XYZ file of N, CA and C in Angstrom:
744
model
N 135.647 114.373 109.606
C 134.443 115.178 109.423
C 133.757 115.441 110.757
N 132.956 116.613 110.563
C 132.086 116.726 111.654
C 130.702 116.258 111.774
N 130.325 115.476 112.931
C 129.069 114.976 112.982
C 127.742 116.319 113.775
N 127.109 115.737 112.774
C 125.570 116.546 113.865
C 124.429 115.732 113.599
N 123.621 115.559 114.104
C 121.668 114.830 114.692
C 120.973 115.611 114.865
N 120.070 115.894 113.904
C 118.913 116.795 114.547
C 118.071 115.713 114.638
N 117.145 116.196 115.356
C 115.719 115.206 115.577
C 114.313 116.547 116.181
N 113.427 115.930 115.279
C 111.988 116.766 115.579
C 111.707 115.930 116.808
N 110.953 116.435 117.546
C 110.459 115.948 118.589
C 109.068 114.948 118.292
N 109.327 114.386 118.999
C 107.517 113.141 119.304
C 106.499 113.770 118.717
N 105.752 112.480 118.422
C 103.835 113.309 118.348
C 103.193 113.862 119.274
N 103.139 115.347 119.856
C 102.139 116.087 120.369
C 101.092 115.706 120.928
N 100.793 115.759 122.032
C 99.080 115.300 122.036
C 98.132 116.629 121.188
N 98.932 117.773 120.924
C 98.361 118.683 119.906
C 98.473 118.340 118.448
N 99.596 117.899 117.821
C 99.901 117.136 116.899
C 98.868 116.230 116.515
N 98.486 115.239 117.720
C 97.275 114.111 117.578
C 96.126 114.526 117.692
N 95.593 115.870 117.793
C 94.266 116.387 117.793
C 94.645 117.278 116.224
N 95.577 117.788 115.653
C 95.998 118.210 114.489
C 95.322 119.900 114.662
N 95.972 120.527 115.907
C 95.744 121.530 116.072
C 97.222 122.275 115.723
N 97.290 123.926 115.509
C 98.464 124.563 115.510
C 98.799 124.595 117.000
N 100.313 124.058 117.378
C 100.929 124.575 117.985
C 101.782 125.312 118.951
N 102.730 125.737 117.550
C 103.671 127.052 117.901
C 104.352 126.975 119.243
N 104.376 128.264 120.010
C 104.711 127.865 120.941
C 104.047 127.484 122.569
N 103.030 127.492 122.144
C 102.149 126.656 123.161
C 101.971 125.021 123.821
N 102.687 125.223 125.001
C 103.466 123.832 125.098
C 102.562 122.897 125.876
N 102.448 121.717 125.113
C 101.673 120.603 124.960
C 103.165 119.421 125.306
N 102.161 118.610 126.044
C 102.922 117.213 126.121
C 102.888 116.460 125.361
N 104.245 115.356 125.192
C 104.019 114.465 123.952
C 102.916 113.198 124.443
N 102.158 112.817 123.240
C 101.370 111.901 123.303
C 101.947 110.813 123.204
N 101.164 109.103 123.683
C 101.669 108.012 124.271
C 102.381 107.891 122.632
N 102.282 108.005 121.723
C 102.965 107.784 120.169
C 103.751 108.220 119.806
N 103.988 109.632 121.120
C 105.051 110.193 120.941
C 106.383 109.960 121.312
N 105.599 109.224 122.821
C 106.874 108.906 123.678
C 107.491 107.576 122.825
N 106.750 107.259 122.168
C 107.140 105.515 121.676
C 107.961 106.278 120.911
N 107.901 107.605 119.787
C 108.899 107.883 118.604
C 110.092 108.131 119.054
N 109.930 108.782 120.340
C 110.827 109.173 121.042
C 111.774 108.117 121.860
N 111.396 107.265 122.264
C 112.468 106.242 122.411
C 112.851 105.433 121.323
N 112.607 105.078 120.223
C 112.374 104.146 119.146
C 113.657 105.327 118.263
N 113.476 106.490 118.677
C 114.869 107.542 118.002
C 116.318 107.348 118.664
N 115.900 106.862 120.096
C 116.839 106.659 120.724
C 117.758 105.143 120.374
N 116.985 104.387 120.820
C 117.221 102.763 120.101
C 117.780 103.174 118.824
N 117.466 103.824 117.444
C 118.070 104.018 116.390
C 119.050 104.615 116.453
N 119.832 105.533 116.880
C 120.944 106.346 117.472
C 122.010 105.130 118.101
N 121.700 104.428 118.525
C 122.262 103.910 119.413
C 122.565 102.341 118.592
N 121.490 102.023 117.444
C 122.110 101.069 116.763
C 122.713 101.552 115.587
N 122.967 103.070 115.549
C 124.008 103.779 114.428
C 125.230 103.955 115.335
N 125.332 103.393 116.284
C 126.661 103.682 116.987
C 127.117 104.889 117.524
N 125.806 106.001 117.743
C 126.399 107.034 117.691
C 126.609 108.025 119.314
N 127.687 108.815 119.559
C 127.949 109.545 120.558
C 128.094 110.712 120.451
N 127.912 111.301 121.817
C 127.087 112.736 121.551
C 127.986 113.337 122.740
N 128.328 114.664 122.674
C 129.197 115.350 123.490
C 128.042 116.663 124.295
N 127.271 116.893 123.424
C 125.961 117.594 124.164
C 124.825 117.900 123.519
N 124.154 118.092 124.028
C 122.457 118.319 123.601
C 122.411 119.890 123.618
N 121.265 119.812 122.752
C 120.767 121.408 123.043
C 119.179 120.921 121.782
N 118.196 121.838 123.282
C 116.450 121.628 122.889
C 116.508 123.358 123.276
N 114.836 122.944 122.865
C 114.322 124.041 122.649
C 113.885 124.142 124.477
N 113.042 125.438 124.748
C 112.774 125.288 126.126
C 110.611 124.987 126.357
N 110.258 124.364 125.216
C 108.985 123.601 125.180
C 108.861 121.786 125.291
N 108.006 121.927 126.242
C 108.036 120.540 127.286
C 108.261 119.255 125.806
N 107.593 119.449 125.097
C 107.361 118.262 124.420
C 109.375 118.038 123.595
N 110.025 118.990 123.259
C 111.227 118.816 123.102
C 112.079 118.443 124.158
N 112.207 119.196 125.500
C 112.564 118.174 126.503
C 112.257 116.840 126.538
N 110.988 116.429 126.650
C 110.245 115.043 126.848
C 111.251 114.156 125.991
N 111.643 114.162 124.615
C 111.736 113.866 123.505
C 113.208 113.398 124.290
N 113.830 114.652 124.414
C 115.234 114.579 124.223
C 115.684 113.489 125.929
N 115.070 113.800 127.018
C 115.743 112.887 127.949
C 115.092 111.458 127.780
N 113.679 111.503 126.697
C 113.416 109.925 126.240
C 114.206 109.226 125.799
N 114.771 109.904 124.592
C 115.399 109.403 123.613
C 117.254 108.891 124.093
N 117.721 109.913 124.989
C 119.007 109.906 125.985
C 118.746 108.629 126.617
N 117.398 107.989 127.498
C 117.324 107.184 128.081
C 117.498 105.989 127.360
N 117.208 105.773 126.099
C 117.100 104.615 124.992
C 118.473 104.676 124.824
N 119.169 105.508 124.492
C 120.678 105.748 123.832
C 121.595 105.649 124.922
N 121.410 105.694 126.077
C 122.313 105.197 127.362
C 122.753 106.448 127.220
N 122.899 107.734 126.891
C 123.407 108.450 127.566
C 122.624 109.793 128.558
N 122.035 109.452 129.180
C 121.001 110.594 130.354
C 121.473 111.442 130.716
N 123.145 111.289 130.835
C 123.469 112.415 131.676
C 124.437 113.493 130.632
N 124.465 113.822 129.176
C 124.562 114.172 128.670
C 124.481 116.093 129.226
N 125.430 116.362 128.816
C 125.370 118.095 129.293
C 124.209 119.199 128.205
N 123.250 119.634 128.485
C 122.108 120.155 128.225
C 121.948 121.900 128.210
N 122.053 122.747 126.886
C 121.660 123.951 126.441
C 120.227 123.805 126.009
N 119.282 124.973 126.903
C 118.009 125.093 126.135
C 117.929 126.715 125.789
N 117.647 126.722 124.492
C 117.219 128.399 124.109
C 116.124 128.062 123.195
N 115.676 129.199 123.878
C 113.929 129.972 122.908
C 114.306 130.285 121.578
N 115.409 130.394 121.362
C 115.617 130.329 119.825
C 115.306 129.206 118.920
N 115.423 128.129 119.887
C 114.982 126.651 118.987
C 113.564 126.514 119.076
N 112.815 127.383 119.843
C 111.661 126.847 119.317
C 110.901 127.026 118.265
N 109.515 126.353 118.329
C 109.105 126.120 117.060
C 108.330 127.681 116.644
N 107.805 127.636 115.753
C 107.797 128.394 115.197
C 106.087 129.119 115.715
N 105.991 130.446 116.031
C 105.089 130.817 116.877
C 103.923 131.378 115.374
N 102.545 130.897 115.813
C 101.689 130.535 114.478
C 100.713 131.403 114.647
N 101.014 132.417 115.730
C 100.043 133.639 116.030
C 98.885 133.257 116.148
N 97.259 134.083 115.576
C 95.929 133.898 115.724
C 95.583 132.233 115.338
N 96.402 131.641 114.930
C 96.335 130.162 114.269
C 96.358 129.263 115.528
N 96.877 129.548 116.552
C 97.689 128.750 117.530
C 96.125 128.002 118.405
N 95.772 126.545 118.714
C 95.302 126.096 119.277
C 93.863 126.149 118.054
N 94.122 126.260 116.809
C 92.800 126.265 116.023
C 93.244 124.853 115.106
N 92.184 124.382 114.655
C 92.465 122.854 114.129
C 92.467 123.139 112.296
N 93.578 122.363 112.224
C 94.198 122.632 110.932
C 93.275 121.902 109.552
N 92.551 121.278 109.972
C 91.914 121.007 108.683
C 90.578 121.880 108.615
N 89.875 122.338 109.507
C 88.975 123.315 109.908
C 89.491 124.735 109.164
N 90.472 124.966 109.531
C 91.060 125.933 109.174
C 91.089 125.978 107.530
N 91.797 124.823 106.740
C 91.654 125.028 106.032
C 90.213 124.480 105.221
N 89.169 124.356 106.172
C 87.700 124.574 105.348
C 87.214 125.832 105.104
N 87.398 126.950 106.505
C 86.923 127.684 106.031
C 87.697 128.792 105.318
N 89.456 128.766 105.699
C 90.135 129.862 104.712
C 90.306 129.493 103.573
N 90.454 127.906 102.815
C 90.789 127.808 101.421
C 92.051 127.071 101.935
N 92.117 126.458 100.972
C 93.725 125.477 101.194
C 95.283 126.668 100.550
N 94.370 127.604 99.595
C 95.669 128.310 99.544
C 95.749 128.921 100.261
N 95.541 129.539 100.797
C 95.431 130.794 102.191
C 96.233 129.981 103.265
N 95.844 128.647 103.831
C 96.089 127.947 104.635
C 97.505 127.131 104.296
N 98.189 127.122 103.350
C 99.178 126.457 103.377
C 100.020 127.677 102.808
N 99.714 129.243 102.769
C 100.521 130.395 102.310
C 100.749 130.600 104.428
N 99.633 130.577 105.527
C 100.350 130.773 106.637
C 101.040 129.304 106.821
N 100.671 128.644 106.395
C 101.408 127.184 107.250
C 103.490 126.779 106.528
N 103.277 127.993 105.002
C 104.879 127.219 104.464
C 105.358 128.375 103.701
N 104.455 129.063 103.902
C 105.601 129.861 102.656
C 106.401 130.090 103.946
N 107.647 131.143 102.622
C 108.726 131.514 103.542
C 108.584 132.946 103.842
N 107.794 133.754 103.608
C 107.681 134.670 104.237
C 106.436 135.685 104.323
N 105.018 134.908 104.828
C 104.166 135.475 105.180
C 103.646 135.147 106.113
N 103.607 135.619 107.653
C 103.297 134.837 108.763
C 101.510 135.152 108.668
N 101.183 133.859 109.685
C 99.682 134.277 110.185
C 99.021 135.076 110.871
N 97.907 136.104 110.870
C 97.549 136.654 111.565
C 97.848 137.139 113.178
N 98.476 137.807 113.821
C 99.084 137.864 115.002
C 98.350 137.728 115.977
N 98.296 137.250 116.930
C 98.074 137.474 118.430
C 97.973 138.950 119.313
N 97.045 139.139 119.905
C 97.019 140.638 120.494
C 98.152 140.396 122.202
N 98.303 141.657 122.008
C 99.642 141.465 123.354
C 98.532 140.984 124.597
N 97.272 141.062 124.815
C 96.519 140.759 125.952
C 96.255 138.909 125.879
N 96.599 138.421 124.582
C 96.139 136.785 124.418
C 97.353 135.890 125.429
N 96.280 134.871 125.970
C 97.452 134.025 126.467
C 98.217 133.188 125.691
N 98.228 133.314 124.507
C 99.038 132.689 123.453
C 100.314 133.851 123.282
N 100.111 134.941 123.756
C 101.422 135.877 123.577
C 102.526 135.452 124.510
N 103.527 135.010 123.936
C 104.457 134.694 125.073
C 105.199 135.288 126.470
N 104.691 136.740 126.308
C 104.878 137.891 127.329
C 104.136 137.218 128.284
N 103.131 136.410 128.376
C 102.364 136.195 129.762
C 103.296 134.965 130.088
N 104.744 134.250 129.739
C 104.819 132.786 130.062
C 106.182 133.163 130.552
N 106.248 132.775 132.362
C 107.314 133.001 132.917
C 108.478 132.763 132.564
N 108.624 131.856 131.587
C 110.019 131.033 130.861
C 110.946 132.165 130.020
N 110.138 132.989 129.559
C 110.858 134.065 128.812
C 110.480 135.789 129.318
N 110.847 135.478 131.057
C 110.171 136.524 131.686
C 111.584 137.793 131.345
N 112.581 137.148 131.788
C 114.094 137.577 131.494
C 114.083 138.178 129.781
N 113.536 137.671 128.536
C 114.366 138.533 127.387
C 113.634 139.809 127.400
N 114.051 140.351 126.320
C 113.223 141.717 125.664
C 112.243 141.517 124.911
N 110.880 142.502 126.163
C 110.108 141.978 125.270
C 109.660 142.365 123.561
N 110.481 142.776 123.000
C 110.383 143.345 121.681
C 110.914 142.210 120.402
N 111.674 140.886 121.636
C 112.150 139.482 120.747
C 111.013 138.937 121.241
N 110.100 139.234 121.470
C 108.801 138.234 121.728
C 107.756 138.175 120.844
N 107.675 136.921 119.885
C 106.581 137.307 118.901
C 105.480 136.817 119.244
N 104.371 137.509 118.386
C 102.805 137.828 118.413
C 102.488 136.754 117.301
N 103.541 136.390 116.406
C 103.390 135.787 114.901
C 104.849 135.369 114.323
N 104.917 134.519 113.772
C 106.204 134.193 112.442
C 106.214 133.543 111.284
N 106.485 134.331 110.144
C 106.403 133.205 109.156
C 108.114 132.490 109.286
N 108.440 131.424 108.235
C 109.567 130.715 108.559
C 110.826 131.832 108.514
N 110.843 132.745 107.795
C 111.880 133.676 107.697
C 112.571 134.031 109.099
N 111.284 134.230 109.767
C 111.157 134.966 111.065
C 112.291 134.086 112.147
N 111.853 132.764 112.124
C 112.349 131.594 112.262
C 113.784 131.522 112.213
N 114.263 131.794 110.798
C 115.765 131.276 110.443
C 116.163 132.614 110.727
N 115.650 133.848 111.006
C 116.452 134.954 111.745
C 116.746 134.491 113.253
N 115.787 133.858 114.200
C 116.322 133.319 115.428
C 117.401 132.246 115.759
N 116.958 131.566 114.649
C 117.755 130.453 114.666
C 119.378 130.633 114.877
N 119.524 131.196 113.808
C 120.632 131.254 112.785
C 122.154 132.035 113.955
N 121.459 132.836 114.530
C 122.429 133.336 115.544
C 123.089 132.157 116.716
N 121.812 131.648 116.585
C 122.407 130.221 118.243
C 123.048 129.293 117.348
N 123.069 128.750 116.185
C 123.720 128.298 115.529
C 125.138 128.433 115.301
N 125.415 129.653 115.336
C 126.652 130.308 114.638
C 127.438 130.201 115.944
N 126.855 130.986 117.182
C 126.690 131.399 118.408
C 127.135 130.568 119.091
N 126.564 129.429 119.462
C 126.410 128.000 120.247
C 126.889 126.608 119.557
N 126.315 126.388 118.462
C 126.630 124.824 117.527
C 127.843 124.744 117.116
N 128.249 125.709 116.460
C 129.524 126.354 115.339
C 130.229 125.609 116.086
N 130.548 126.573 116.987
C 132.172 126.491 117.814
C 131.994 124.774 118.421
N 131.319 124.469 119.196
C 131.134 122.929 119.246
C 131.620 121.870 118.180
N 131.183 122.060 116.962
C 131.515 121.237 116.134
C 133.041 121.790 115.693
N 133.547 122.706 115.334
C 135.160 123.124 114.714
C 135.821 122.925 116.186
N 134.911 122.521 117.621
C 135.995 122.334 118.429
C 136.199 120.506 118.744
N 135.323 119.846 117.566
C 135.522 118.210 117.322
C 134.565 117.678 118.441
N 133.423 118.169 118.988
C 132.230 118.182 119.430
C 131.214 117.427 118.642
N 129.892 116.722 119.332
C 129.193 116.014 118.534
C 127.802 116.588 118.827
N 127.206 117.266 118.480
C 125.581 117.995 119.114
C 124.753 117.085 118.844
N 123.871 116.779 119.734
C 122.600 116.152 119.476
C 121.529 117.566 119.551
N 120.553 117.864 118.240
C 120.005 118.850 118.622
C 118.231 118.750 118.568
N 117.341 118.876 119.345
C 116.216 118.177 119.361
C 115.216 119.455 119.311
N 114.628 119.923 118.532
C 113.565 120.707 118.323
C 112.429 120.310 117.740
N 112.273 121.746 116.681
C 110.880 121.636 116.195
C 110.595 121.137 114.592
N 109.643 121.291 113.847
C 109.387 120.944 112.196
C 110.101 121.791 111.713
N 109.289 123.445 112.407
C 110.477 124.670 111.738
C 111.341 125.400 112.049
N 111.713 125.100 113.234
C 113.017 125.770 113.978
C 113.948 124.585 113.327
N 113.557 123.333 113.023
C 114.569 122.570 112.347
C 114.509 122.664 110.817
N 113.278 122.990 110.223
C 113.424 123.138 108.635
C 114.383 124.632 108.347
N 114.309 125.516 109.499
C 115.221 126.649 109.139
C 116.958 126.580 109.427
N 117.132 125.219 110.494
C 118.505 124.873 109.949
C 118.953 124.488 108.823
N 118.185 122.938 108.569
C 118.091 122.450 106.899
C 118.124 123.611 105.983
N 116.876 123.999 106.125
C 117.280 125.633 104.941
C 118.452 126.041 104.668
N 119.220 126.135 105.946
C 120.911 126.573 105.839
C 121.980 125.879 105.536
N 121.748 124.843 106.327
C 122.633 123.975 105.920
C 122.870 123.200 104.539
N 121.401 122.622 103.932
C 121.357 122.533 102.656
C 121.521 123.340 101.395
N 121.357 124.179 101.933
C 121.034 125.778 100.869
C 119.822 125.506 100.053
N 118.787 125.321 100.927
C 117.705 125.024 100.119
C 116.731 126.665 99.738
N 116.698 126.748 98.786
C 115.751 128.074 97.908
C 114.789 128.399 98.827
N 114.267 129.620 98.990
C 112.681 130.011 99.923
C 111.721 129.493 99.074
N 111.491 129.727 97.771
C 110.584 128.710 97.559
C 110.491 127.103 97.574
N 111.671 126.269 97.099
C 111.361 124.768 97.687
C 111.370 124.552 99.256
N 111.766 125.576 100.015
C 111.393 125.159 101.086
C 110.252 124.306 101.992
N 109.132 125.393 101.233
C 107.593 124.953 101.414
C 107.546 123.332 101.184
N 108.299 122.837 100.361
C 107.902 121.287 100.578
C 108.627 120.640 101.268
N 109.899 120.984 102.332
C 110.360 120.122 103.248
C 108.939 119.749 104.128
N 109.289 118.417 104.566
C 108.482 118.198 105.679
C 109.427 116.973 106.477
N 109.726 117.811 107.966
C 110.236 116.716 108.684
C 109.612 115.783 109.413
N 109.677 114.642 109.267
C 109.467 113.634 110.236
C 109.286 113.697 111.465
N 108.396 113.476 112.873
C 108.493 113.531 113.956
C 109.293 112.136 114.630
N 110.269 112.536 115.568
C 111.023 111.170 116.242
C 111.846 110.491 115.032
N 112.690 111.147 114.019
C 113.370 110.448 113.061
C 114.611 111.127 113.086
N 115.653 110.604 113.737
C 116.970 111.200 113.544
C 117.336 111.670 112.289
N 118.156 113.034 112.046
C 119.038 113.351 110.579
C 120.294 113.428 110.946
N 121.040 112.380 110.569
C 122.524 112.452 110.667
C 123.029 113.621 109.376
N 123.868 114.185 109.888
C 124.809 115.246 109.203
C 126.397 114.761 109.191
N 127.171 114.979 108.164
C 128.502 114.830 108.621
C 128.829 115.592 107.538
N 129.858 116.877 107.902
C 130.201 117.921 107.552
C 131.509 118.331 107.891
N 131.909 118.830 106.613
C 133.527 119.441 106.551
C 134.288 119.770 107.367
N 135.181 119.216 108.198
C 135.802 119.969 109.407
C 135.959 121.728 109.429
N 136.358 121.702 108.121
C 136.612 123.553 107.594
C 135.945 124.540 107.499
N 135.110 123.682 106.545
C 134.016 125.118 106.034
C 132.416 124.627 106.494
N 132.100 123.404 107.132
C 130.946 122.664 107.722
C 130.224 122.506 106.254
N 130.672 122.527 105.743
C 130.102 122.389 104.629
C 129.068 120.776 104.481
N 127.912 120.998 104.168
C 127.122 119.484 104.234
C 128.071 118.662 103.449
N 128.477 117.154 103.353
C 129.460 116.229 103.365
C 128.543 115.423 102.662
N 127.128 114.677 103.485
C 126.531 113.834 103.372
C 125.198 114.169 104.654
N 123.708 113.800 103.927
C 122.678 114.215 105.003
C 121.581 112.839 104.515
N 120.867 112.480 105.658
C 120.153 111.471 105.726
C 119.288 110.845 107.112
N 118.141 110.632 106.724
C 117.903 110.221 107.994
C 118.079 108.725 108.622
N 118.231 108.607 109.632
C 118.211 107.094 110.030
C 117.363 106.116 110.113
N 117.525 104.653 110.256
C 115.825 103.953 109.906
C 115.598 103.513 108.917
N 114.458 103.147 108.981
C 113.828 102.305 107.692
C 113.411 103.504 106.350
N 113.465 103.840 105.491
C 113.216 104.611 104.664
C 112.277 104.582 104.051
N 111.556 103.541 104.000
C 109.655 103.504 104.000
C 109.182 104.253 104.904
N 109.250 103.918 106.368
C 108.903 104.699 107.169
C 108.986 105.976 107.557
N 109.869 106.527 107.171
C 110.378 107.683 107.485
C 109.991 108.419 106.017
N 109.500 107.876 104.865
C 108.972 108.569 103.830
C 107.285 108.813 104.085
N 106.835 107.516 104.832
C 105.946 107.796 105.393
C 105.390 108.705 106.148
N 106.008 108.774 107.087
C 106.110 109.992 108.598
C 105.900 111.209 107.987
N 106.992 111.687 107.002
C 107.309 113.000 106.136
C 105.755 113.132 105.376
N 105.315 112.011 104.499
C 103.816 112.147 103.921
C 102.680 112.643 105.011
N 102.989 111.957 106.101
C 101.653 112.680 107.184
C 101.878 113.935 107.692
N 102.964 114.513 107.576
C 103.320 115.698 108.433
C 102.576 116.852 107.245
N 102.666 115.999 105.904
C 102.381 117.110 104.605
C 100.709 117.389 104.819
N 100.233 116.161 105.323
C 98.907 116.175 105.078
C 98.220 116.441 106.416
N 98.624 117.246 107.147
C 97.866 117.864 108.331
C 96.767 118.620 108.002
N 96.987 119.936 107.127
C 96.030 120.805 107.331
C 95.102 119.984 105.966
N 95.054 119.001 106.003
C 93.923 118.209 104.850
C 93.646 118.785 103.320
N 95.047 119.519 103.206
C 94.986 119.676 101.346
C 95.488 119.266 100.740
């Protein structure tokens, strides 16, 4: 079979103020770095080896991923970053605090931008420094792949190409990916890989710093067996706080 690891990245120091986001890149907080090695240590007491990485190109997924390499003994691991893995861009939402938010829009309003699968939040004007056109990192694409806003759909349209693109051939070539992103640049793999419905989607919630082992069909990659690593209190835990951000 073929193996794969995703892992969400650490707690945010945005995360720990329980602000949106997106792609506005924040460093991981001291709780983060702890998840982030404590993923590594777990990896590493699952026995597991990794042929290459691939993050997103936002600091707190780096942070994560050469933390977690450092715990797992392998640092020098060969490294793909694309803007396709990142997280998911939360438009006029971005840097506004999520339980605030949902005081004054209503908890349905607020969890229709935060999960459905296909109604993004209010956009960003091309002049905001939240538009990614002002951030040298993605000075090189077109700017017409540069969003203002995404709901998750938006998401598993970026995704889904670097996947096919980049991961695919890795794994049918007996490759092991370690892949370290976001809640929803990773709930829109799960989406795929599981074949999970657009509506149950809305209730995944991933864990921050909790490995998901995959092991999948040499043939058709077909999911085999999926699970995360760890204590399973904890990690049911983790998943409960991630639900209860925007305080509904």
């Amino acid at each position: 079979m073929a193996t794969l690891v995703i892992l969400r990245h650490g707690e945010s120091t945005w995360n720990r103020r329980n602000l949106f986001t997106g792609w506005h890149d924040v460093p991981l907080s001291e709780v983060g770095r702890e998840e982030a090695v404590r993923a590594g240590v777990t990896l590493l007491e699952a026995g597991l080896w990794f042929d290459v990485l691939h993050t997103s190109v936002l600091t707190r997924a780096v942070e994560t991923a050469n933390l977690a390499l450092a715990a797992l003994g392998q640092p020098w691991l060969p490294v793909r970053r694309s803007w396709r893995l990142n997280e998911r861009h939360y438009g006029a939402l971005q840097g506004l605090d999520k339980k605030e938010t949902t005081e004054r829009h209503g908890p349905e309003q607020t969890k229709l931008w935060r999960r459905s699968y296909d109604v993004p939040p209010p956009p960003v004007d091309l002049d905001s420094p939240e538009h990614p056109m002002h951030d040298q990192r993605y000075r090189l694409l077109p700017p017409d792949v540069l969003p203002a806003t995404e709901c998750l759909a938006d998401v598993v349209a970026r995704v889904l190409p670097y996947w096919h693109d980049a991961i695919v051939p890795e794994l049918r070539a007996g490759l092991t990916p370690l892949v370290v992103a976001h809640g929803n640049s990773l709930r829109a793999l799960v989406k795929h890989l599981e074949h999970i419905s657009d509506g149950d989607i809305a209730e995944l919630n991933i864990p921050t710093g909790v490995p998901r082992l995959y092991e999948l069909d040499d043939e058709s990659l077909a999911v085999v067996s999926a699970g995360y690593l760890g204590d399973a209190e904890a990690v049911a835990a983790a998943a409960a706080a991630v639900a209860q951000q925007a305080g509904a």
